[in-house]
Every structure is written in structure tokens, then in C-alpha cells.
Amino acid sequence: LDSNIEARTRNLHTRLDNLDKSIFMTSFPTQGSSNFALPLMMQGITRDKLKDVCRILEEEGVEYRLGTAGGGNQALQPYLKKFPHRIDGALAHADYVHHNALYVGNHPELTKEQIINLCKKLNNV
């Protein structure tokens, strides 16, 4: 378990160090992160650019999920219709994450070279 955690932590930092900071958000707290998956969110994106990112991930065989694990706007999730709730004000940041962020798997056996090569492709989107 310890070696998996260490590998996933290295993967996280390799990804953050190699993604273009003018395109992708990379300045979020990493202390205490479990790193079993990596958040991937573009800055000021268009839907077409997100589709391009998804296409690259699919071509490279990288699994991802839209939104982030537990992030995004939970008020948009179908399950919430079953429960009484109220929304107080705009949820602009949650909406942005909900519609524009990805959660990318982080396998501990990924190599540094694999991560850097993927980042290079993503940086050209």
C-alpha cells in the first residue's frame, strides 16, 4: 500500500509539473490527497476544447469521468430530485467544475515518461 501511495503521489506531481499552467489548473492543494485519481480542469475552456481533451484521453486509453469525484454541482445530479432541498444563490463555481472538469485515473504503475507524453499531447489542445 505504501509503495502505491508513493507512486500515485509522484504521478500527481509529474502531471502538475508538466501540464501547461496557462491552459490547465494546477495550483490546488495536494497535501493529504489520496491521488487515486487526478483532477483535470482547463482554465477558461470551451466545450470543443473539452471534447478535444476527452478525445486525446480516449486515444491514449486513459480512463476518465466527467466532473470530479464528489465535485461539481450536486444540485444537477438526478438523485437529488428524490430529496427535498433548496438552492440559495448561484452556483457558478460548482457549475464550472460540473461541466468542465475531468477526473482521470492514476494507476501506480504509470511511468514518468507515459505521464509526460500525455501531458505534451494535452498541452497542444
Coordinates of N, CA, C and O in Angstrom, one line a residue:
L1 N 0.8 -1.2 0.0 CA 0.0 0.0 0.0 C 0.9 1.3 0.0 O 0.6 2.2 -0.8
D2 N 1.9 1.3 0.8 CA 2.8 2.5 0.9 C 3.4 2.8 -0.4 O 3.5 3.9 -0.8
S3 N 3.9 1.7 -1.1 CA 4.5 2.0 -2.4 C 3.5 2.5 -3.5 O 3.9 3.3 -4.3
N4 N 2.3 2.0 -3.4 CA 1.2 2.5 -4.3 C 1.0 4.0 -4.0 O 0.8 4.8 -5.0
I5 N 0.9 4.3 -2.8 CA 0.6 5.7 -2.4 C 1.7 6.6 -2.9 O 1.5 7.7 -3.4
E6 N 3.0 6.2 -2.7 CA 4.1 7.0 -3.1 C 4.1 7.1 -4.6 O 4.4 8.2 -5.1
A7 N 3.9 6.1 -5.3 CA 3.8 6.1 -6.8 C 2.7 7.1 -7.3 O 3.0 7.9 -8.2
R8 N 1.6 7.0 -6.7 CA 0.5 7.9 -7.1 C 0.8 9.3 -6.8 O 0.4 10.3 -7.5
T9 N 1.5 9.6 -5.7 CA 1.9 10.9 -5.3 C 2.9 11.5 -6.3 O 2.8 12.6 -6.8
R10 N 3.8 10.6 -6.7 CA 4.8 11.1 -7.8 C 4.1 11.4 -9.1 O 4.4 12.3 -9.7
N11 N 3.1 10.5 -9.4 CA 2.4 10.7 -10.7 C 1.6 12.1 -10.6 O 1.6 12.8 -11.6
L12 N 1.0 12.4 -9.5 CA 0.3 13.6 -9.4 C 1.3 14.8 -9.6 O 1.0 15.7 -10.4
H13 N 2.4 14.8 -9.0 CA 3.4 15.9 -9.1 C 4.0 15.9 -10.5 O 4.2 17.0 -11.1
T14 N 4.2 14.8 -11.1 CA 4.7 14.8 -12.5 C 3.7 15.4 -13.4 O 4.0 16.2 -14.3
R15 N 2.4 15.1 -13.2 CA 1.3 15.6 -14.1 C 1.3 17.1 -13.9 O 1.2 17.9 -14.8
L16 N 1.2 17.6 -12.6 CA 1.1 19.0 -12.3 C 2.3 19.8 -12.9 O 2.1 20.9 -13.3
D17 N 3.5 19.2 -12.8 CA 4.7 19.9 -13.2 C 4.8 20.0 -14.7 O 5.5 20.8 -15.3
N18 N 4.1 19.1 -15.5 CA 4.2 19.0 -16.9 C 3.0 19.5 -17.7 O 3.0 19.7 -18.9
L19 N 1.9 19.8 -17.0 CA 0.8 20.4 -17.7 C 1.0 21.9 -17.9 O 1.6 22.6 -17.0
D20 N 0.6 22.5 -19.0 CA 0.7 23.9 -19.2 C -0.2 24.7 -18.3 O -1.4 24.6 -18.3
K21 N 0.4 25.5 -17.4 CA -0.3 26.2 -16.4 C -1.2 27.3 -16.9 O -2.1 27.8 -16.2
S22 N -1.0 27.7 -18.2 CA -1.8 28.7 -18.8 C -3.1 28.1 -19.4 O -4.0 28.7 -19.7
I23 N -3.1 26.7 -19.5 CA -4.2 26.0 -20.1 C -5.0 25.2 -19.0 O -6.2 25.2 -18.9
F24 N -4.3 24.6 -18.1 CA -4.8 23.7 -17.1 C -4.6 24.3 -15.7 O -3.6 24.9 -15.4
M25 N -5.6 24.1 -14.8 CA -5.5 24.5 -13.4 C -4.6 23.5 -12.7 O -4.8 22.3 -12.8
T26 N -3.5 24.0 -12.1 CA -2.6 23.1 -11.5 C -2.3 23.6 -10.0 O -1.5 22.9 -9.3
S27 N -2.8 24.7 -9.6 CA -2.5 25.2 -8.3 C -3.6 25.0 -7.3 O -4.3 25.8 -6.9
F28 N -3.7 23.7 -7.0 CA -4.6 23.3 -5.9 C -3.9 22.6 -4.8 O -2.8 22.0 -5.1
P29 N -4.4 22.5 -3.6 CA -3.7 21.9 -2.5 C -3.5 20.4 -2.8 O -4.4 19.7 -3.3
T30 N -2.3 19.9 -2.6 CA -2.1 18.4 -2.8 C -1.8 17.7 -1.5 O -1.8 16.5 -1.4
Q31 N -1.5 18.5 -0.4 CA -1.2 17.9 0.9 C -2.4 17.0 1.3 O -3.5 17.5 1.4
G32 N -2.1 15.8 1.6 CA -3.2 14.9 2.1 C -4.1 14.2 1.1 O -5.0 13.5 1.4
S33 N -3.8 14.5 -0.2 CA -4.6 14.0 -1.3 C -4.3 12.5 -1.4 O -3.1 12.0 -1.3
S34 N -5.3 11.7 -1.7 CA -5.1 10.2 -1.8 C -4.5 9.9 -3.2 O -3.9 8.9 -3.4
N35 N -4.8 10.8 -4.2 CA -4.2 10.7 -5.5 C -4.6 9.4 -6.3 O -3.9 9.0 -7.2
F36 N -5.7 8.8 -5.9 CA -6.1 7.6 -6.7 C -6.7 8.0 -8.0 O -6.8 7.2 -8.9
A37 N -7.0 9.3 -8.2 CA -7.4 9.9 -9.4 C -6.9 11.3 -9.4 O -6.6 11.9 -8.4
L38 N -6.8 11.9 -10.6 CA -6.3 13.2 -10.7 C -7.3 14.2 -11.3 O -7.9 13.9 -12.4
P39 N -7.6 15.3 -10.7 CA -8.5 16.3 -11.3 C -7.8 16.9 -12.5 O -6.6 17.2 -12.5
L40 N -8.6 17.1 -13.5 CA -8.1 17.8 -14.7 C -9.1 18.8 -15.1 O -10.2 18.5 -15.6
M41 N -8.7 20.1 -15.0 CA -9.6 21.2 -15.3 C -8.9 22.2 -16.1 O -7.8 22.7 -15.7
M42 N -9.5 22.6 -17.2 CA -8.9 23.6 -18.1 C -9.4 25.0 -17.5 O -10.4 25.1 -16.9
Q43 N -8.6 26.0 -17.9 CA -9.0 27.4 -17.5 C -9.6 28.1 -18.7 O -9.1 28.1 -19.8
G44 N -10.8 28.6 -18.4 CA -11.5 29.4 -19.5 C -11.7 28.6 -20.8 O -11.4 29.0 -21.8
I45 N -12.3 27.4 -20.6 CA -12.4 26.5 -21.8 C -13.6 26.7 -22.5 O -14.6 27.3 -22.1
T46 N -13.6 26.1 -23.7 CA -14.9 26.0 -24.5 C -15.2 24.5 -24.5 O -14.4 23.6 -24.3
R47 N -16.5 24.2 -24.8 CA -16.9 22.8 -24.9 C -16.1 22.0 -25.9 O -15.8 20.9 -25.7
D48 N -15.7 22.7 -27.0 CA -15.0 22.0 -28.1 C -13.6 21.6 -27.5 O -13.1 20.5 -27.9
K49 N -13.0 22.4 -26.8 CA -11.7 22.1 -26.2 C -11.8 20.9 -25.2 O -10.9 20.1 -25.2
L50 N -12.8 20.9 -24.4 CA -13.0 19.8 -23.5 C -13.2 18.5 -24.3 O -12.7 17.5 -23.9
K51 N -13.9 18.6 -25.4 CA -14.1 17.4 -26.2 C -12.8 16.9 -26.8 O -12.5 15.7 -26.9
D52 N -11.9 17.9 -27.2 CA -10.6 17.5 -27.7 C -9.8 16.8 -26.6 O -9.1 15.8 -26.9
V53 N -9.8 17.3 -25.3 CA -9.1 16.7 -24.2 C -9.7 15.2 -24.0 O -8.9 14.3 -23.9
C54 N -11.0 15.1 -24.1 CA -11.6 13.7 -23.9 C -11.1 12.8 -25.0 O -10.8 11.6 -24.8
R55 N -11.1 13.3 -26.2 CA -10.6 12.5 -27.4 C -9.2 12.1 -27.2 O -8.9 10.9 -27.4
I56 N -8.3 13.0 -26.8 CA -6.9 12.6 -26.5 C -6.8 11.5 -25.4 O -6.1 10.5 -25.6
L57 N -7.5 11.7 -24.4 CA -7.5 10.7 -23.3 C -8.0 9.3 -23.8 O -7.4 8.3 -23.5
E58 N -9.1 9.3 -24.6 CA -9.6 8.1 -25.1 C -8.6 7.4 -26.1 O -8.4 6.2 -26.0
E59 N -8.0 8.2 -26.9 CA -7.0 7.7 -27.9 C -5.8 7.0 -27.1 O -5.2 6.1 -27.6
E60 N -5.5 7.6 -26.0 CA -4.4 7.1 -25.2 C -4.8 6.0 -24.2 O -4.0 5.5 -23.4
G61 N -6.1 5.6 -24.2 CA -6.5 4.6 -23.3 C -6.6 5.0 -21.9 O -6.5 4.1 -21.0
V62 N -6.8 6.3 -21.6 CA -6.8 6.8 -20.3 C -8.3 6.9 -19.8 O -9.1 7.6 -20.5
E63 N -8.6 6.2 -18.7 CA -10.0 6.3 -18.2 C -10.2 7.7 -17.5 O -9.3 8.2 -16.8
Y64 N -11.4 8.2 -17.7 CA -11.8 9.5 -17.0 C -13.3 9.5 -16.8 O -14.0 8.7 -17.3
R65 N -13.7 10.4 -15.9 CA -15.1 10.6 -15.6 C -15.3 12.1 -15.7 O -14.4 12.9 -15.3
L66 N -16.4 12.5 -16.2 CA -16.8 13.9 -16.2 C -17.0 14.4 -14.8 O -17.5 13.7 -14.0
G67 N -16.7 15.7 -14.6 CA -16.8 16.2 -13.2 C -15.6 15.7 -12.4 O -14.7 15.2 -12.9
T68 N -15.7 15.9 -11.2 CA -14.7 15.3 -10.3 C -15.4 14.5 -9.2 O -16.6 14.7 -9.0
A69 N -14.7 13.6 -8.6 CA -15.4 12.7 -7.6 C -15.9 13.6 -6.4 O -15.2 14.1 -5.7
G70 N -17.2 13.7 -6.4 CA -17.9 14.5 -5.4 C -17.9 16.0 -5.7 O -18.5 16.7 -4.9
G71 N -17.2 16.4 -6.7 CA -17.2 17.8 -7.0 C -18.2 18.2 -8.0 O -19.1 17.4 -8.4
G72 N -18.2 19.4 -8.4 CA -19.3 19.9 -9.3 C -20.5 20.2 -8.6 O -20.6 20.2 -7.3
N73 N -21.5 20.4 -9.3 CA -22.8 20.9 -8.8 C -23.7 19.7 -8.5 O -24.3 19.1 -9.4
Q74 N -23.8 19.3 -7.2 CA -24.6 18.2 -6.8 C -26.1 18.4 -7.1 O -26.8 17.5 -7.2
A75 N -26.5 19.7 -7.1 CA -27.8 20.0 -7.4 C -28.3 19.6 -8.8 O -29.5 19.5 -9.1
L76 N -27.3 19.3 -9.7 CA -27.6 18.9 -11.0 C -27.7 17.4 -11.2 O -28.0 16.8 -12.2
Q77 N -27.4 16.7 -10.1 CA -27.4 15.2 -10.1 C -28.8 14.7 -10.0 O -29.6 15.2 -9.2
P78 N -29.2 13.7 -10.8 CA -30.6 13.2 -10.8 C -31.0 12.7 -9.4 O -32.2 12.8 -9.1
Y79 N -30.1 12.1 -8.6 CA -30.5 11.5 -7.3 C -31.1 12.6 -6.4 O -32.0 12.3 -5.6
L80 N -30.7 13.8 -6.6 CA -31.2 14.9 -5.7 C -32.7 15.2 -5.8 O -33.3 15.7 -4.9
K81 N -33.3 14.8 -7.0 CA -34.7 15.1 -7.2 C -35.6 14.3 -6.2 O -36.7 14.7 -5.9
K82 N -35.0 13.3 -5.6 CA -35.7 12.4 -4.7 C -35.8 13.1 -3.3 O -36.6 12.7 -2.4
F83 N -35.0 14.1 -3.0 CA -34.9 14.7 -1.7 C -35.3 16.2 -1.7 O -34.9 16.9 -2.6
P84 N -36.0 16.6 -0.7 CA -36.3 18.0 -0.6 C -35.1 18.8 -0.4 O -34.2 18.4 0.4
H85 N -34.9 19.9 -1.1 CA -33.7 20.7 -1.0 C -34.1 22.1 -1.5 O -35.1 22.3 -2.2
R86 N -33.2 23.0 -1.2 CA -33.3 24.4 -1.8 C -31.9 24.9 -2.1 O -30.9 24.5 -1.5
I87 N -31.9 25.7 -3.1 CA -30.6 26.2 -3.6 C -30.6 27.7 -3.3 O -31.6 28.4 -3.7
D88 N -29.7 28.2 -2.6 CA -29.6 29.6 -2.2 C -28.5 30.3 -3.0 O -27.4 30.3 -2.7
G89 N -28.9 31.0 -4.1 CA -28.0 31.7 -4.9 C -27.4 30.9 -6.0 O -27.6 29.7 -6.2
A90 N -26.6 31.6 -6.8 CA -25.9 31.0 -8.0 C -24.8 30.0 -7.5 O -24.2 30.3 -6.5
L91 N -24.6 29.0 -8.3 CA -23.5 28.0 -8.0 C -22.5 28.0 -9.2 O -22.2 27.0 -9.8
A92 N -22.0 29.2 -9.5 CA -21.2 29.4 -10.7 C -20.0 28.5 -10.7 O -19.6 27.8 -11.7
H93 N -19.3 28.5 -9.6 CA -18.0 27.7 -9.5 C -18.3 26.2 -9.6 O -17.7 25.4 -10.3
A94 N -19.4 25.8 -8.8 CA -19.8 24.3 -8.9 C -20.2 24.0 -10.3 O -19.9 22.9 -10.7
D95 N -20.9 24.8 -10.9 CA -21.4 24.6 -12.3 C -20.2 24.4 -13.3 O -20.1 23.6 -14.1
Y96 N -19.2 25.3 -13.1 CA -18.0 25.2 -13.9 C -17.3 23.9 -13.8 O -17.0 23.2 -14.8
V97 N -17.1 23.5 -12.5 CA -16.4 22.2 -12.3 C -17.3 21.0 -12.9 O -16.8 20.1 -13.5
H98 N -18.6 21.1 -12.6 CA -19.5 20.1 -13.1 C -19.4 19.9 -14.6 O -19.4 18.8 -15.1
H99 N -19.3 21.0 -15.3 CA -19.4 20.9 -16.8 C -18.0 20.9 -17.5 O -17.9 20.5 -18.7
N100 N -17.0 21.2 -16.7 CA -15.7 21.4 -17.4 C -14.5 20.7 -16.8 O -13.4 21.0 -17.2
A101 N -14.7 19.9 -15.8 CA -13.6 19.2 -15.2 C -13.7 17.7 -15.4 O -14.8 17.1 -15.7
L102 N -12.6 17.0 -15.4 CA -12.5 15.6 -15.6 C -11.8 15.0 -14.4 O -10.9 15.7 -13.7
Y103 N -12.0 13.8 -14.1 CA -11.4 13.0 -13.1 C -10.7 11.9 -13.8 O -11.3 11.0 -14.4
V104 N -9.3 11.9 -13.8 CA -8.5 10.9 -14.5 C -7.9 9.9 -13.6 O -7.3 10.3 -12.6
G105 N -8.0 8.6 -14.0 CA -7.4 7.6 -13.2 C -5.9 7.7 -13.0 O -5.2 8.3 -13.9
N106 N -5.4 7.3 -11.9 CA -4.0 7.4 -11.6 C -3.4 6.0 -11.2 O -3.4 5.7 -10.0
H107 N -3.0 5.2 -12.1 CA -2.5 3.9 -11.8 C -1.1 4.0 -11.3 O -0.3 4.7 -11.9
P108 N -0.8 3.3 -10.2 CA 0.5 3.4 -9.6 C 1.7 2.8 -10.5 O 2.8 3.1 -10.3
E109 N 1.3 2.1 -11.6 CA 2.4 1.6 -12.5 C 2.6 2.4 -13.7 O 3.4 2.1 -14.5
L110 N 2.0 3.6 -13.7 CA 2.3 4.5 -14.8 C 3.8 5.0 -14.7 O 4.3 5.2 -13.6
T111 N 4.4 5.1 -15.8 CA 5.8 5.6 -15.8 C 5.8 7.1 -16.0 O 4.8 7.7 -16.5
K112 N 6.9 7.7 -15.5 CA 7.1 9.2 -15.7 C 7.0 9.6 -17.1 O 6.3 10.6 -17.5
E113 N 7.6 8.8 -18.0 CA 7.6 9.0 -19.4 C 6.1 9.0 -20.0 O 5.8 9.8 -20.8
Q114 N 5.3 8.0 -19.6 CA 3.9 8.0 -20.0 C 3.2 9.2 -19.6 O 2.4 9.8 -20.4
I115 N 3.4 9.7 -18.4 CA 2.7 10.9 -17.9 C 3.1 12.1 -18.7 O 2.3 12.9 -19.1
I116 N 4.4 12.3 -18.9 CA 5.0 13.4 -19.6 C 4.5 13.4 -21.1 O 4.1 14.5 -21.6
N117 N 4.5 12.3 -21.7 CA 4.0 12.2 -23.1 C 2.5 12.6 -23.2 O 2.1 13.3 -24.1
L118 N 1.7 12.1 -22.2 CA 0.3 12.5 -22.2 C 0.1 14.0 -22.0 O -0.7 14.7 -22.7
C119 N 0.9 14.6 -21.1 CA 0.8 16.0 -20.8 C 1.2 16.8 -22.1 O 0.6 17.8 -22.4
K120 N 2.2 16.4 -22.8 CA 2.6 17.1 -24.0 C 1.4 17.1 -25.0 O 1.1 18.1 -25.6
K121 N 0.7 16.0 -25.2 CA -0.4 15.9 -26.0 C -1.6 16.8 -25.6 O -2.2 17.5 -26.3
L122 N -1.8 16.8 -24.3 CA -2.9 17.6 -23.7 C -2.5 19.1 -23.8 O -3.4 19.9 -24.0
N123 N -1.2 19.5 -23.7 CA -0.8 20.9 -23.8 C -1.0 21.4 -25.2 O -1.0 22.6 -25.4
N124 N -1.2 20.6 -26.2 CA -1.4 21.0 -27.5 C -2.8 21.2 -27.9 O -3.1 21.4 -29.1
V125 N -3.7 21.0 -27.0 CA -5.2 21.1 -27.3 C -5.5 22.5 -27.6 O -5.0 23.4 -27.1

